[in-house]
Structure formats: C-alpha cells, structure tokens
Short mmCIF file of C-alpha atoms and ligand atoms in Angstrom, two decimals:
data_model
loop_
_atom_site.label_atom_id
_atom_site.label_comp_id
_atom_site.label_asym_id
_atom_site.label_seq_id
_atom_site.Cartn_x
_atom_site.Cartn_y
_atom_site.Cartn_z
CA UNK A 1 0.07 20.92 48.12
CA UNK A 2 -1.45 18.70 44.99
CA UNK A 3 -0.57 20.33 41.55
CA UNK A 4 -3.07 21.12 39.03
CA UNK A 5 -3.18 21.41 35.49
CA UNK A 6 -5.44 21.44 32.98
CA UNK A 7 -4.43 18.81 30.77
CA UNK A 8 -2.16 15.69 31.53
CA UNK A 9 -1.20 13.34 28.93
CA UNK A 10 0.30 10.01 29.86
CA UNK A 11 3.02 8.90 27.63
CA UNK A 12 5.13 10.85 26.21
CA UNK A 13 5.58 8.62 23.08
CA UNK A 14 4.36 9.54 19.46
CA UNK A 15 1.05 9.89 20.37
CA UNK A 16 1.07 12.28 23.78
CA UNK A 17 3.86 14.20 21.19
CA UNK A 18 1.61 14.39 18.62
CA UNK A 19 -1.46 15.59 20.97
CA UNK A 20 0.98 18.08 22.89
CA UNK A 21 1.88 19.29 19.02
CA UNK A 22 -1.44 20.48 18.40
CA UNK A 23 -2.54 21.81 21.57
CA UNK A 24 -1.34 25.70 22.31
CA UNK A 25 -1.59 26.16 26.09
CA UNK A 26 -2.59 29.79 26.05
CA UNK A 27 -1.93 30.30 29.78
CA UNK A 28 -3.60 27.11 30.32
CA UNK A 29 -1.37 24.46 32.58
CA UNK A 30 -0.79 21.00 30.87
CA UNK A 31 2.02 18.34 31.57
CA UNK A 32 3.44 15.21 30.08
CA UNK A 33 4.19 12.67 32.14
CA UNK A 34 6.48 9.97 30.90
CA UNK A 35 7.18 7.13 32.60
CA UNK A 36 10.31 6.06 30.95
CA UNK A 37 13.99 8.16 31.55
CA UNK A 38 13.34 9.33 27.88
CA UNK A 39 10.28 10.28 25.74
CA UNK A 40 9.86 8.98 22.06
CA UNK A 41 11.71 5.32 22.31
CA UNK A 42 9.30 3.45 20.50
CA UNK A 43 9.29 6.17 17.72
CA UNK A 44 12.68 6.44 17.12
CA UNK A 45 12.88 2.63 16.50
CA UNK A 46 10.24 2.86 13.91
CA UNK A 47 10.75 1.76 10.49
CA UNK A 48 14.41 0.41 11.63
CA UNK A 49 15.24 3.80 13.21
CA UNK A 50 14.35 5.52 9.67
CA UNK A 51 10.38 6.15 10.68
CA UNK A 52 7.69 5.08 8.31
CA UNK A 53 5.49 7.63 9.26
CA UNK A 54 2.51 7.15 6.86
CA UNK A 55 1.70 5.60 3.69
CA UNK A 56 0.78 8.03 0.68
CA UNK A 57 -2.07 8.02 -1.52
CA UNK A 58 -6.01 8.41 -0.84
CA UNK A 59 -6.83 7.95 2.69
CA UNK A 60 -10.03 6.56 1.48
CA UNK A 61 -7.40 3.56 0.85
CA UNK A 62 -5.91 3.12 4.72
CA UNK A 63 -9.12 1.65 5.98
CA UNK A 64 -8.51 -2.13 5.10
CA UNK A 65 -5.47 -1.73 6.92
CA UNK A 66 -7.06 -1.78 10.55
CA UNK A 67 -8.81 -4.87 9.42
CA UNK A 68 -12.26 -5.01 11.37
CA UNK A 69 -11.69 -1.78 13.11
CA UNK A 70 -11.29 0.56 9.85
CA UNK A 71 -14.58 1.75 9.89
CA UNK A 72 -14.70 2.35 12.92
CA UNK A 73 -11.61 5.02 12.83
CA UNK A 74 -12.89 6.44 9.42
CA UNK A 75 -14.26 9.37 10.96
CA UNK A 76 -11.05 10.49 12.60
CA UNK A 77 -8.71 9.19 10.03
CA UNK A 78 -10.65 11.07 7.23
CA UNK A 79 -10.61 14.34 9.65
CA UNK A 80 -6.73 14.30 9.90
CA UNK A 81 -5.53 12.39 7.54
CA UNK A 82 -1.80 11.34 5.74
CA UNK A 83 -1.87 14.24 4.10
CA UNK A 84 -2.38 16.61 6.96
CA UNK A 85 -0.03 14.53 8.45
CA UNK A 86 3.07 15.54 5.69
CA UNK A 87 1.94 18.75 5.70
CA UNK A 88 2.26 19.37 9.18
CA UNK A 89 5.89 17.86 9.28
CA UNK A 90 6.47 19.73 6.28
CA UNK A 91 5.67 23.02 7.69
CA UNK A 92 7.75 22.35 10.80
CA UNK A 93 10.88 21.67 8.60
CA UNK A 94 11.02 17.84 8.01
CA UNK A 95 11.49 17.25 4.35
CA UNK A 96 9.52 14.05 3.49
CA UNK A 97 10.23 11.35 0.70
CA UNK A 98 7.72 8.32 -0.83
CA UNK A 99 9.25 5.27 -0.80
CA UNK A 100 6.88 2.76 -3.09
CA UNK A 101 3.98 4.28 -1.34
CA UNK A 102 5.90 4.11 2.38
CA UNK A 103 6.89 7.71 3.64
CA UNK A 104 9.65 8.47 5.75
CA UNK A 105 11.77 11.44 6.49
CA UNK A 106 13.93 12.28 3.53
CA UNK A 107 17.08 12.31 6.19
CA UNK A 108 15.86 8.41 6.83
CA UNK A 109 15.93 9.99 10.75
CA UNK A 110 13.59 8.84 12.66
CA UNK A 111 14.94 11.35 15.54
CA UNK A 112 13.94 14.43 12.96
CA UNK A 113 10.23 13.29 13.36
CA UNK A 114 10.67 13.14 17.31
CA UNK A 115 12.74 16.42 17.36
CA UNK A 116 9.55 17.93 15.27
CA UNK A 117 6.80 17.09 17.81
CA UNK A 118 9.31 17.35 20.65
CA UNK A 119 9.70 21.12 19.88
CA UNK A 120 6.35 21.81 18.91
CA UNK A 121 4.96 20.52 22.05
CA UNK A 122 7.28 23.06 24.11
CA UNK A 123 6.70 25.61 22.19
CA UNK A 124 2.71 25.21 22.70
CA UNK A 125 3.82 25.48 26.36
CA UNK A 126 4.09 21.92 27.78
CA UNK A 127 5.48 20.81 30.78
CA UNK A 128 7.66 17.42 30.19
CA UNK A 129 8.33 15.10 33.10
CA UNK A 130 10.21 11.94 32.84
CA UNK A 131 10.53 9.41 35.20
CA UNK A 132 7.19 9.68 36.23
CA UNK A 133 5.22 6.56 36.12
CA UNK A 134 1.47 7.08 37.00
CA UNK A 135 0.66 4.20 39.18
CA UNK A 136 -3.50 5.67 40.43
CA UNK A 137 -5.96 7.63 38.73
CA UNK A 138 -9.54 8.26 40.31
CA UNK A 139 -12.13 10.26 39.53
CA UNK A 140 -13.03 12.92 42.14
CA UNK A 141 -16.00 15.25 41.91
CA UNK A 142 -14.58 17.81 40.02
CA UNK A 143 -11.24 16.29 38.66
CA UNK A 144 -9.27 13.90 38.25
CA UNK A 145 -6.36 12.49 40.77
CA UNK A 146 -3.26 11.48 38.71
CA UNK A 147 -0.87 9.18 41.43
CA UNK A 148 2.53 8.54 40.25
CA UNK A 149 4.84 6.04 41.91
CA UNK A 150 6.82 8.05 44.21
CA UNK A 151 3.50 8.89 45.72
CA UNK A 152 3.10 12.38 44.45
CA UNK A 153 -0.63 13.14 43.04
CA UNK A 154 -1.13 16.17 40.71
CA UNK A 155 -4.68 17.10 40.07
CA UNK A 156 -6.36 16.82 36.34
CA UNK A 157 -9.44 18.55 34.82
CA UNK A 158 -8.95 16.22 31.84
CA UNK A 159 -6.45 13.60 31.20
CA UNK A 160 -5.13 11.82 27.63
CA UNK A 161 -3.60 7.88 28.04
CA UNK A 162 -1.39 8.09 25.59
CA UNK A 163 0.59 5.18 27.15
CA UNK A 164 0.62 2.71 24.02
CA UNK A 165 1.18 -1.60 24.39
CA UNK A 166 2.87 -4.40 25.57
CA UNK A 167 5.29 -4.87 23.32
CA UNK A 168 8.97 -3.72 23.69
CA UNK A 169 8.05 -3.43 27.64
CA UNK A 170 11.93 -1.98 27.87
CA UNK A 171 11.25 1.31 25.64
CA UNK A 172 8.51 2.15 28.93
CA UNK A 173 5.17 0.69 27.30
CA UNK A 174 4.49 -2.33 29.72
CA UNK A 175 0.83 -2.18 29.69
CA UNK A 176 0.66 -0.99 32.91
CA UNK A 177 -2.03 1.39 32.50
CA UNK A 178 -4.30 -0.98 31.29
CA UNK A 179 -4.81 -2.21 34.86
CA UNK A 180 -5.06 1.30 35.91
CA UNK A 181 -7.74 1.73 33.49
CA UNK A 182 -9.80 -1.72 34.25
CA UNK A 183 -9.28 0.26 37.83
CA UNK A 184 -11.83 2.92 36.88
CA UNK A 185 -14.22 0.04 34.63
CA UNK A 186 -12.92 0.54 30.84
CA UNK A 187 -13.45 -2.63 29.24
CA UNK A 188 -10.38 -3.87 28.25
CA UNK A 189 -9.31 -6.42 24.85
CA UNK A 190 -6.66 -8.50 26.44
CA UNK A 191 -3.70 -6.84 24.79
CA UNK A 192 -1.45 -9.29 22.32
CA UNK A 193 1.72 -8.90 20.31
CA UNK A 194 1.05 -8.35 16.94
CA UNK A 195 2.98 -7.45 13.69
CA UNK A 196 5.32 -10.35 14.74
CA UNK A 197 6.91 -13.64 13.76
CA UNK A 198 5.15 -16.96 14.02
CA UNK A 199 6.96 -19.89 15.49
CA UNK A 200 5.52 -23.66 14.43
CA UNK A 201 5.27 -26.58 15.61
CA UNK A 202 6.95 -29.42 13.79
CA UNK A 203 8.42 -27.22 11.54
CA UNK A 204 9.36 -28.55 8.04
CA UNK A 205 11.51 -25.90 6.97
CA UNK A 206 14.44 -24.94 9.40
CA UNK A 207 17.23 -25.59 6.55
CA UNK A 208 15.53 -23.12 4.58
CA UNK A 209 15.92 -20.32 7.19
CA UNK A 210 16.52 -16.80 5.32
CA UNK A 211 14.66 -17.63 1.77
CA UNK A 212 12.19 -15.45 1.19
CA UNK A 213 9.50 -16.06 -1.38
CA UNK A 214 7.41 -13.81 -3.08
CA UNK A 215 3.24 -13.10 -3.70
CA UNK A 216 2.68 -15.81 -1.17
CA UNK A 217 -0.89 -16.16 0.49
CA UNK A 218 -1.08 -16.50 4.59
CA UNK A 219 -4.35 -17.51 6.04
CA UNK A 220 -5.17 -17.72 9.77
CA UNK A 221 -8.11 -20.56 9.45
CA UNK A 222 -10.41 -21.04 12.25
CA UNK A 223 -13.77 -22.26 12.53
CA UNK A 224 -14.04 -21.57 16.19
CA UNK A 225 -15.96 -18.57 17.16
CA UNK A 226 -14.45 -18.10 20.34
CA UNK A 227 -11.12 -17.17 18.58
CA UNK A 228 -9.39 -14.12 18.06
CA UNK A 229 -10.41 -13.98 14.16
CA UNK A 230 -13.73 -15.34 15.42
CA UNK A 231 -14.14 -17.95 13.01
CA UNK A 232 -13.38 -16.13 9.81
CA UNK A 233 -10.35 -16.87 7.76
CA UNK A 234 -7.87 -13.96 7.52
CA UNK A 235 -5.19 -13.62 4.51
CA UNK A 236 -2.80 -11.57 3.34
CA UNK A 237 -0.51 -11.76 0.21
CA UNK A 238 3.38 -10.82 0.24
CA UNK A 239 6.21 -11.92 1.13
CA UNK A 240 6.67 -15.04 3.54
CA UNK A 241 10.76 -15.33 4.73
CA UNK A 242 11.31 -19.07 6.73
CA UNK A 243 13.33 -18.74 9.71
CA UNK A 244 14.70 -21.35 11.65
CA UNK A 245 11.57 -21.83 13.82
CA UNK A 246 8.81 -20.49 12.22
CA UNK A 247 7.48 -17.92 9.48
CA UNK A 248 7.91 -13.92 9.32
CA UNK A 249 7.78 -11.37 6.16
CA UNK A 250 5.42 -9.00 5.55
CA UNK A 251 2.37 -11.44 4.77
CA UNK A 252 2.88 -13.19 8.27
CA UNK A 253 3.66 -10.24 10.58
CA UNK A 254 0.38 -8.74 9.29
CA UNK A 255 -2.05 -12.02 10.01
CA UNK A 256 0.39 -12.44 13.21
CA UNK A 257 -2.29 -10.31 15.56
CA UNK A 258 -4.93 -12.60 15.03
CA UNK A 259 -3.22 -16.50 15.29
CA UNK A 260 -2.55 -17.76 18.33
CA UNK A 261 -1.19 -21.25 19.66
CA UNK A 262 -2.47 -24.07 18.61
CA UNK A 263 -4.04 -22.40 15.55
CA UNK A 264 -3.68 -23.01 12.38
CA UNK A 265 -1.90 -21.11 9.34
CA UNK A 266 -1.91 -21.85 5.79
CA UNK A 267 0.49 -20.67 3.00
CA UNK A 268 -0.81 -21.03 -0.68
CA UNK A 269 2.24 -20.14 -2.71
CA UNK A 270 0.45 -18.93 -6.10
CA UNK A 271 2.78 -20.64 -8.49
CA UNK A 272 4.30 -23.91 -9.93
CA UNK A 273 7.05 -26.06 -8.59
CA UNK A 274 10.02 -25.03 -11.04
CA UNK A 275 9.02 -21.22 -9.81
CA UNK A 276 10.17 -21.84 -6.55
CA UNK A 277 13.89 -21.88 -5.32
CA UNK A 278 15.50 -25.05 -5.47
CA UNK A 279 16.24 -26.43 -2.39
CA UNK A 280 12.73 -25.65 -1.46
CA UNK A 281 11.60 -27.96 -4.47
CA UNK A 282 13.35 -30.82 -2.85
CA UNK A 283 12.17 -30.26 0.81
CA UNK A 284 8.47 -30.11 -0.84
CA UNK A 285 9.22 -32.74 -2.96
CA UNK A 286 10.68 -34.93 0.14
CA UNK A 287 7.29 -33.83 2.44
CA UNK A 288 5.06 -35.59 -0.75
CA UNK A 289 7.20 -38.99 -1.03
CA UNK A 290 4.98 -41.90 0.12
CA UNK A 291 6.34 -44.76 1.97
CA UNK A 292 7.43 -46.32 -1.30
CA UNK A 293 10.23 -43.56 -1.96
CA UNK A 294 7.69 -42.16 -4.88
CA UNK A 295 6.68 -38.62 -5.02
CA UNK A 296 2.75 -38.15 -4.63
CA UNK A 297 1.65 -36.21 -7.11
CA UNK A 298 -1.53 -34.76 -5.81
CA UNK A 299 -0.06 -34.53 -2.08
CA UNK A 300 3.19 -32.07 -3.62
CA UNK A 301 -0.11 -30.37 -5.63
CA UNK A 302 -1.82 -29.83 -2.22
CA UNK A 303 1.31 -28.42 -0.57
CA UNK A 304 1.32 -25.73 -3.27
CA UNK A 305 -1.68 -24.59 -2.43
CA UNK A 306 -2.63 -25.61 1.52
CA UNK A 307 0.67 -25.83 2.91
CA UNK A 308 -1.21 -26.48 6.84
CA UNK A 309 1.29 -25.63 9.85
CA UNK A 310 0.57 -25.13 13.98
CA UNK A 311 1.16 -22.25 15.35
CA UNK A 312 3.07 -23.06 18.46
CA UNK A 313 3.46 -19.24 19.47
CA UNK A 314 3.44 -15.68 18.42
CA UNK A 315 6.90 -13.75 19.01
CA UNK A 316 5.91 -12.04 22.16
CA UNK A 317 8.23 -8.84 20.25
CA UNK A 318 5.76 -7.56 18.06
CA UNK A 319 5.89 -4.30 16.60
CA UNK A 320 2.59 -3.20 17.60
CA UNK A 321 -0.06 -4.76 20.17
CA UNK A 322 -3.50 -5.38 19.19
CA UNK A 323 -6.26 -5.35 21.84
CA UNK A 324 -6.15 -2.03 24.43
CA UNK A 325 -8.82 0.42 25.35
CA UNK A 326 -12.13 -1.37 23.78
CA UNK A 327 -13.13 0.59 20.98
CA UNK A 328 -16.68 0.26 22.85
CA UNK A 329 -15.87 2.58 25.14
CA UNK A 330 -14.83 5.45 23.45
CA UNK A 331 -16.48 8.52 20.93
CA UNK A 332 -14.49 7.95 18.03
CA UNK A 333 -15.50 11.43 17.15
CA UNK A 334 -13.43 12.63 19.96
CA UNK A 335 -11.86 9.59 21.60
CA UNK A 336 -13.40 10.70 24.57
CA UNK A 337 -14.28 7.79 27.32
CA UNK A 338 -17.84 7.42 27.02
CA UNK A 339 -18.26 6.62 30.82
CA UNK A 340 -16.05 8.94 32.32
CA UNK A 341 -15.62 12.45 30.87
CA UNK A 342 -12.97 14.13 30.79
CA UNK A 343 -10.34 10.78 29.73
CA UNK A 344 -9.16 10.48 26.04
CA UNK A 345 -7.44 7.43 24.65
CA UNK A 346 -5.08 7.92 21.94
CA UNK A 347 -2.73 6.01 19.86
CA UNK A 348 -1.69 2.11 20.32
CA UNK A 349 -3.25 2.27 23.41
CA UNK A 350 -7.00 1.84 22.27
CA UNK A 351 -7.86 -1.34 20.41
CA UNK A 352 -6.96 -1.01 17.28
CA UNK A 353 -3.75 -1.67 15.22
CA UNK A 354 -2.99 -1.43 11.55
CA UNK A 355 -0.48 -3.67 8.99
CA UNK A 356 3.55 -2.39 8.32
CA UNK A 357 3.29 0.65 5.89
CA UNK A 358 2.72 3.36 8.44
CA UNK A 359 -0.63 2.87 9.49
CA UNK A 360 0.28 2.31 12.85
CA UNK A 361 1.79 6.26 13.63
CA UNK A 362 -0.84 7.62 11.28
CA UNK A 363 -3.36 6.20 13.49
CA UNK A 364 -1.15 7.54 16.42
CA UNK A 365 -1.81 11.02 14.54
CA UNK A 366 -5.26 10.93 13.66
CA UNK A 367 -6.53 9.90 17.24
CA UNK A 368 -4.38 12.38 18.88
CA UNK A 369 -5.26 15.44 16.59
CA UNK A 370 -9.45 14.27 16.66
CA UNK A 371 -8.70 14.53 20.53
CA UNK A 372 -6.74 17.93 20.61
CA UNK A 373 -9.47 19.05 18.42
CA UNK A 374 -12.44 18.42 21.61
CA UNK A 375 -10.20 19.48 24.15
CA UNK A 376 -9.68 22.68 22.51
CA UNK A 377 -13.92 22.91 22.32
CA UNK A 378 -14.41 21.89 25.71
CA UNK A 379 -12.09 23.41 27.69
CA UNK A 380 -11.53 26.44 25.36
CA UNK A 381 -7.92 25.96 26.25
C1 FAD B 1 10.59 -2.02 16.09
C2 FAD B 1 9.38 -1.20 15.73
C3 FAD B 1 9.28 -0.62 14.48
C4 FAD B 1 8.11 0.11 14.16
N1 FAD B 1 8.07 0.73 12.92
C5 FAD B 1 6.97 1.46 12.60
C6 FAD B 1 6.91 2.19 11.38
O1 FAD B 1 7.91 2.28 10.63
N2 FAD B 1 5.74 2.83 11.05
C7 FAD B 1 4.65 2.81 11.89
O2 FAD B 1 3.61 3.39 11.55
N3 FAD B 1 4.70 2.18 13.08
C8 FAD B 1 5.84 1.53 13.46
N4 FAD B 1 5.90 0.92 14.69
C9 FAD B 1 4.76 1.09 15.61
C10 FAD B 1 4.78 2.51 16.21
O3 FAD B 1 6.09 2.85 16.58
C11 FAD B 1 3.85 2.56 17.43
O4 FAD B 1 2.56 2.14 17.05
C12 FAD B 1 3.78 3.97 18.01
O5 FAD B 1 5.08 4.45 18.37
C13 FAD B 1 2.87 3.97 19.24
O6 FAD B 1 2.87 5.25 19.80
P1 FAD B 1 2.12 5.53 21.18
O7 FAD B 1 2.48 6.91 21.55
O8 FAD B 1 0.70 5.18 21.08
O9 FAD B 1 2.77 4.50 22.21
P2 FAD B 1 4.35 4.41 22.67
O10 FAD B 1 5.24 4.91 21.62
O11 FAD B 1 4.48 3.02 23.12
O12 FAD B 1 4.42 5.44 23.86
C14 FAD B 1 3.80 5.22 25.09
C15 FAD B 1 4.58 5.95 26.16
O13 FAD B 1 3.86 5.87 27.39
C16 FAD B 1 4.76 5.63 28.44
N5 FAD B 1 4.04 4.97 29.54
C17 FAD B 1 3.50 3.73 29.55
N6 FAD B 1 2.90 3.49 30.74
C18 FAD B 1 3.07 4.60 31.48
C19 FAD B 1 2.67 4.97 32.79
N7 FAD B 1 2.00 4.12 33.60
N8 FAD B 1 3.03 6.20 33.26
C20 FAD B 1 3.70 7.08 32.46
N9 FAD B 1 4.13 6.78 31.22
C21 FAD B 1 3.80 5.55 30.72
C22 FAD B 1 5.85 4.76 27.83
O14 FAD B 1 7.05 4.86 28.56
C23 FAD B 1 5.95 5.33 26.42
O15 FAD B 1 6.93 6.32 26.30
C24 FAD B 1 7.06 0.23 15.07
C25 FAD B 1 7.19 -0.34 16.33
C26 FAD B 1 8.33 -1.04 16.67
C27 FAD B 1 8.44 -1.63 18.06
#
C-alpha cells in the first residue's frame, strides 16, 4: 500500500532542516527524505566546519550579494531575515558571535547549528529517512507520486525540493533532481560551480603560488551577450591569492560563477609597484621587458591596472552552484512552482547564489521559512 503524507521535503540538508524547523506537524504526516546515509553534510562543512551562518548588519545591505537576483529575493529575505535568523538559533540554545561582520556559532561548531534544526525538526514531528533517493515524481490528480530508487512510491499532497547543487556531488547533492524536475517542465539554468578557483591559461604566475595580495579588483569582461554575465563586466574588490595554476581569494571565488573557459579576467591591483611584494615586482617587471632586455614603462603601467588572463576552467569544487530551479518559475512570495501547485523550491536548489559571508545559508533560511510560512496557510497544517 502507497504511503501518504502531507508534506515531503527532499533533502535533508540546511534547507529541508530549516523548513522542517518551522513547520509543527499538528497531527499532520510529513517526511524527509534524504538521499545521502546522513543529513546535513554540506552544512557541517560550511565555513571550514565552523558555519558562517549569516552576515550581520541591515538586511537592506545583503541584496548586492545575489548579484542580479537580489531583488528578486528581497521580498523573502526582508520577511525572514539575519536577524530572525540569530534569534531563532538563539532561542534554541546556540550562542552566536560576529566575526568582522561574518557570524558563526560562538563554539566555531558547525554541528551545533545542524544539531539545532536537527532537533527542532523532530520535535515539530518529522519523519527522517535516509538513504532514500527520489528517483520519479509525477503529478496525479489529486497528489503527488514521490518514487524513490528502490522502487517504493509514497504519496504527497505537497512536496518541498530542498535537494541543493552540483557541487561536492559526494556530500549527496549531485543534481539529480534537476532532471527530475525538467521531467515535470521547470525550466532549468544549467547548473555551474561557483564560489570557486579559476585556473588560466598560460599562466604567468606559478612561482608565486600562496602570495596573497590585498584590495585587488577582479573583472569578468565580456562583450558577448550570449555569456553567462551577458555582456556586462562583473568586479569585485578583495583579496586575490595566486596558486600554482590559476587565481582564488575572496575577490575571485565571488566573480568565479559567472567566467567560464575561454573568458577573460582582469586584475587591476589599485596600487604602485614598490607596494607590491617583491618577487612579484620582478615577475611584473620581467612580463614588461621588450626584446631589448629594457623594461617598458607603459606596458609594466598597463599590467598594474589590466593585468588580462584566459580562463582555461572553473574548479568544478565550488562552494555553491549557481543556476537551478529558474527563478521564472517560482512565487518568490512563497517559492511556490508557478505551474504546478503544490511544489516549493528552497535553498541552493533554485537559481540563485550569493558571495562568501553567509549569504548562501541565509538564503537557505529565508526561502525555506517564506515557504513554511504558505504551507502553513494552505494546508492549515
Ligand atoms: C566547503 C563549503 C563551505 C561552505 N561554507 C559556507 C558558509 O560558511 N556560509 C554559507 O552561507 N554557505 C556556505 N557554503 C554553502 C552552503 O553550505 C550551501 O549553500 C547550503 O548548505 C545549501 O543547503 P541546501 O539545503 O540548499 O542544499 P544541500 O546542503 O546541498 O542539501 C541538499 C540535500 O539533498 C539531498 N539530495 C539531493 N538529491 C536528492 C534526491 N534525488 N533524493 C533525496 N535527497 C537528495 C542531498 O543528499 C543533500 O543532503 C559552503 C559550501 C561548501 C561546499
């Protein structure tokens, strides 16, 4: 005989948590379903296994930090924001501290945030299954069929895909759903690692792998429409570290989700010569001698301020994906499916992703709470 339930949420990773967090059963039958052998992988690696789980100050402030797709989660970030966020953790026990703007558990546990939602979610009255990897889901007259691999099919009257990337494929998020979901016609951005290292062709600087320098300005340039930046320049300004095949630091992994091979990024380094570390001096200085031996003057000038590489390829190990569930498809009220009721998309899953700060779990949060909030309405759980 099929199993029913009210709600299922796939994924049980921060997201599904988070949604299963706010959602008291009541009597009313809901069950994760986790593909995985364990649920929360991907959180507990966060932030180096010390979870940055949001930034602090105004939220009014997170919305360049989706790029493009800020305004289009202001309504839900704004509804549950950072600082519902710390005071939810804080009322379930977990202690928080502010580190230059970056908050994490004061423990520096990422496992205290999982523990958090973990217990919450029981307590609310969920069901959690792992090992169960939903392979099907249809759309019958009255509800939906859920299929999982070992051919078992539970019956749905709404369902969450809380099933996250591509990246990491080994913590369970293998963007399997996402052919699932194309399956049932959601429009899907091809999905992309993102938040990663760049690797470059003809690379200038391999002896300088591990110097970092400082306030440096990354640009993805394009003038081709068809591109993922679509012909705008991106930039960021941070850090830039050179590895010993490419670029990383915090002003590369955030441009990282929009360069792709053969594309072109440019580092302006905002300062002089002498300010830079020595043996970078001399590789500049060796890049701007002419065939005569002398040093070009304007050429080293240039470098300073257009240093022009090749992407050959972005590390396919990013921390977050960018593309997912088309943003097109969904009530960002609600992130309800706008074609088929009764199917939320939550967290990394949709397509959106946000820079390193914790922008990337608040958005987890805000998505899954603006959902818990309509399933509550609708199906006065
Ligand atoms: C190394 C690293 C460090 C990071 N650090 C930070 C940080 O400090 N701060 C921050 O904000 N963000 C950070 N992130 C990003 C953040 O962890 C993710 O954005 C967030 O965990 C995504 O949550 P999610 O629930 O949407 O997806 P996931 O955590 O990926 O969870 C999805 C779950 O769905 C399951 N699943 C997938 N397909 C199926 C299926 N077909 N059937 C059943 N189950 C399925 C998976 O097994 C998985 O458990 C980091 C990411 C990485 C990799």
């Amino acid at each position: 005989m099929t199993k029913s339930f009210d709600n299922v949420i796939i994924g049980g990773g921060a997201s599904g948590l988070m949604l299963a967090a706010n959602i008291e059963l009541d009597g009313a039958r809901g069950i994760i379903l986790e593909g995985s052998s364990c649920i929360g992988s991907k959180l507990l690696m966060s932030g180096g296994g010390r979870c940055n789980i949001t930034h602090g100050g105004s939220i009014k402030d997170f919305l360049f930090a989706y790029g493009d797709k800020g305004p289009l989660l202001r309504k839900c970030l704004y509804r549950h924001s950072n600082a519902d966020l710390m005071k939810w953790l804080e009322d379930h026990g977990v202690k928080l501290t502010d580190e230059n703007g970056r908050i994490f558990p004061a423990s520096m546990r990422a496992r205290d945030i999982l523990d958090a939602f973990h217990e919450a979610a029981e307590r609310n009255g969920w069901q959690i299954r792992t090992g169960a990897k939903v392979s099907g889901l249809s759309n019958e007259e009255d509800h939906f069929d859920v299929t999982l691999e070992n051919g078992e099919t539970l019956g749905a009257r709404n369902v969450v895909i809380a099933t996250g990337g591509i990246t990491y494929p080994e913590t369970g998020s293998d963007g399997s759903m996402f052919k699932i979901l194309k399956g049932i016609g959601a429009e899907i951005t091809e999905p992309r690692s993102a938040l990663a290292p760049v690797y470059i062709e003809d690379y200038p600087y391999a002896d300088l792998a591990g110097i970092s320098i400082k306030d440096v300005t990354a640009t993805v340039l394009s003038s081709d429409a068809a591109c993922i930046c679509k012909g705008k320049a991106v930039s960021m300004t941070g850090d830039v570290l050179f590895t010993h095949d490419g670029l990383s630091g915090p002003a590369i992994l955030n441009i990282s989700g929009y360069a792709e091979s053969g594309g072109k990024i440019s580092l302006s380094y905002n300062k002089d010569l002498q300010d830079l570390p020595k043996r970078m001096q001399r590789v500049l200085q060796d890049r701007a001698r002419g065939e005569s031996g002398d040093i070009k003057t304007t050429v080293l000038a240039s470098l300073l301020v257009h240093d022009d590489f090749t992407v050959r390829s972005v590390d396919s190990r990013g921390m977050v994906t960018a593309g997912g569930v088309s943003l097109e498809e969904l009530d960002m009220h609600t992130m309800r499916m706008k074609r088929v009721d009764g199917i939320y998309v939550i967290g990394e899953a949709i397509d959106a992703d946000g820079i390193t700060g914790g922008y990337n779990l608040q958005m987890c949060w805000s998505t899954a709470c603006a959902a818990a909030d309509d399933i509550r309405k609708n199906y006065s759980v």
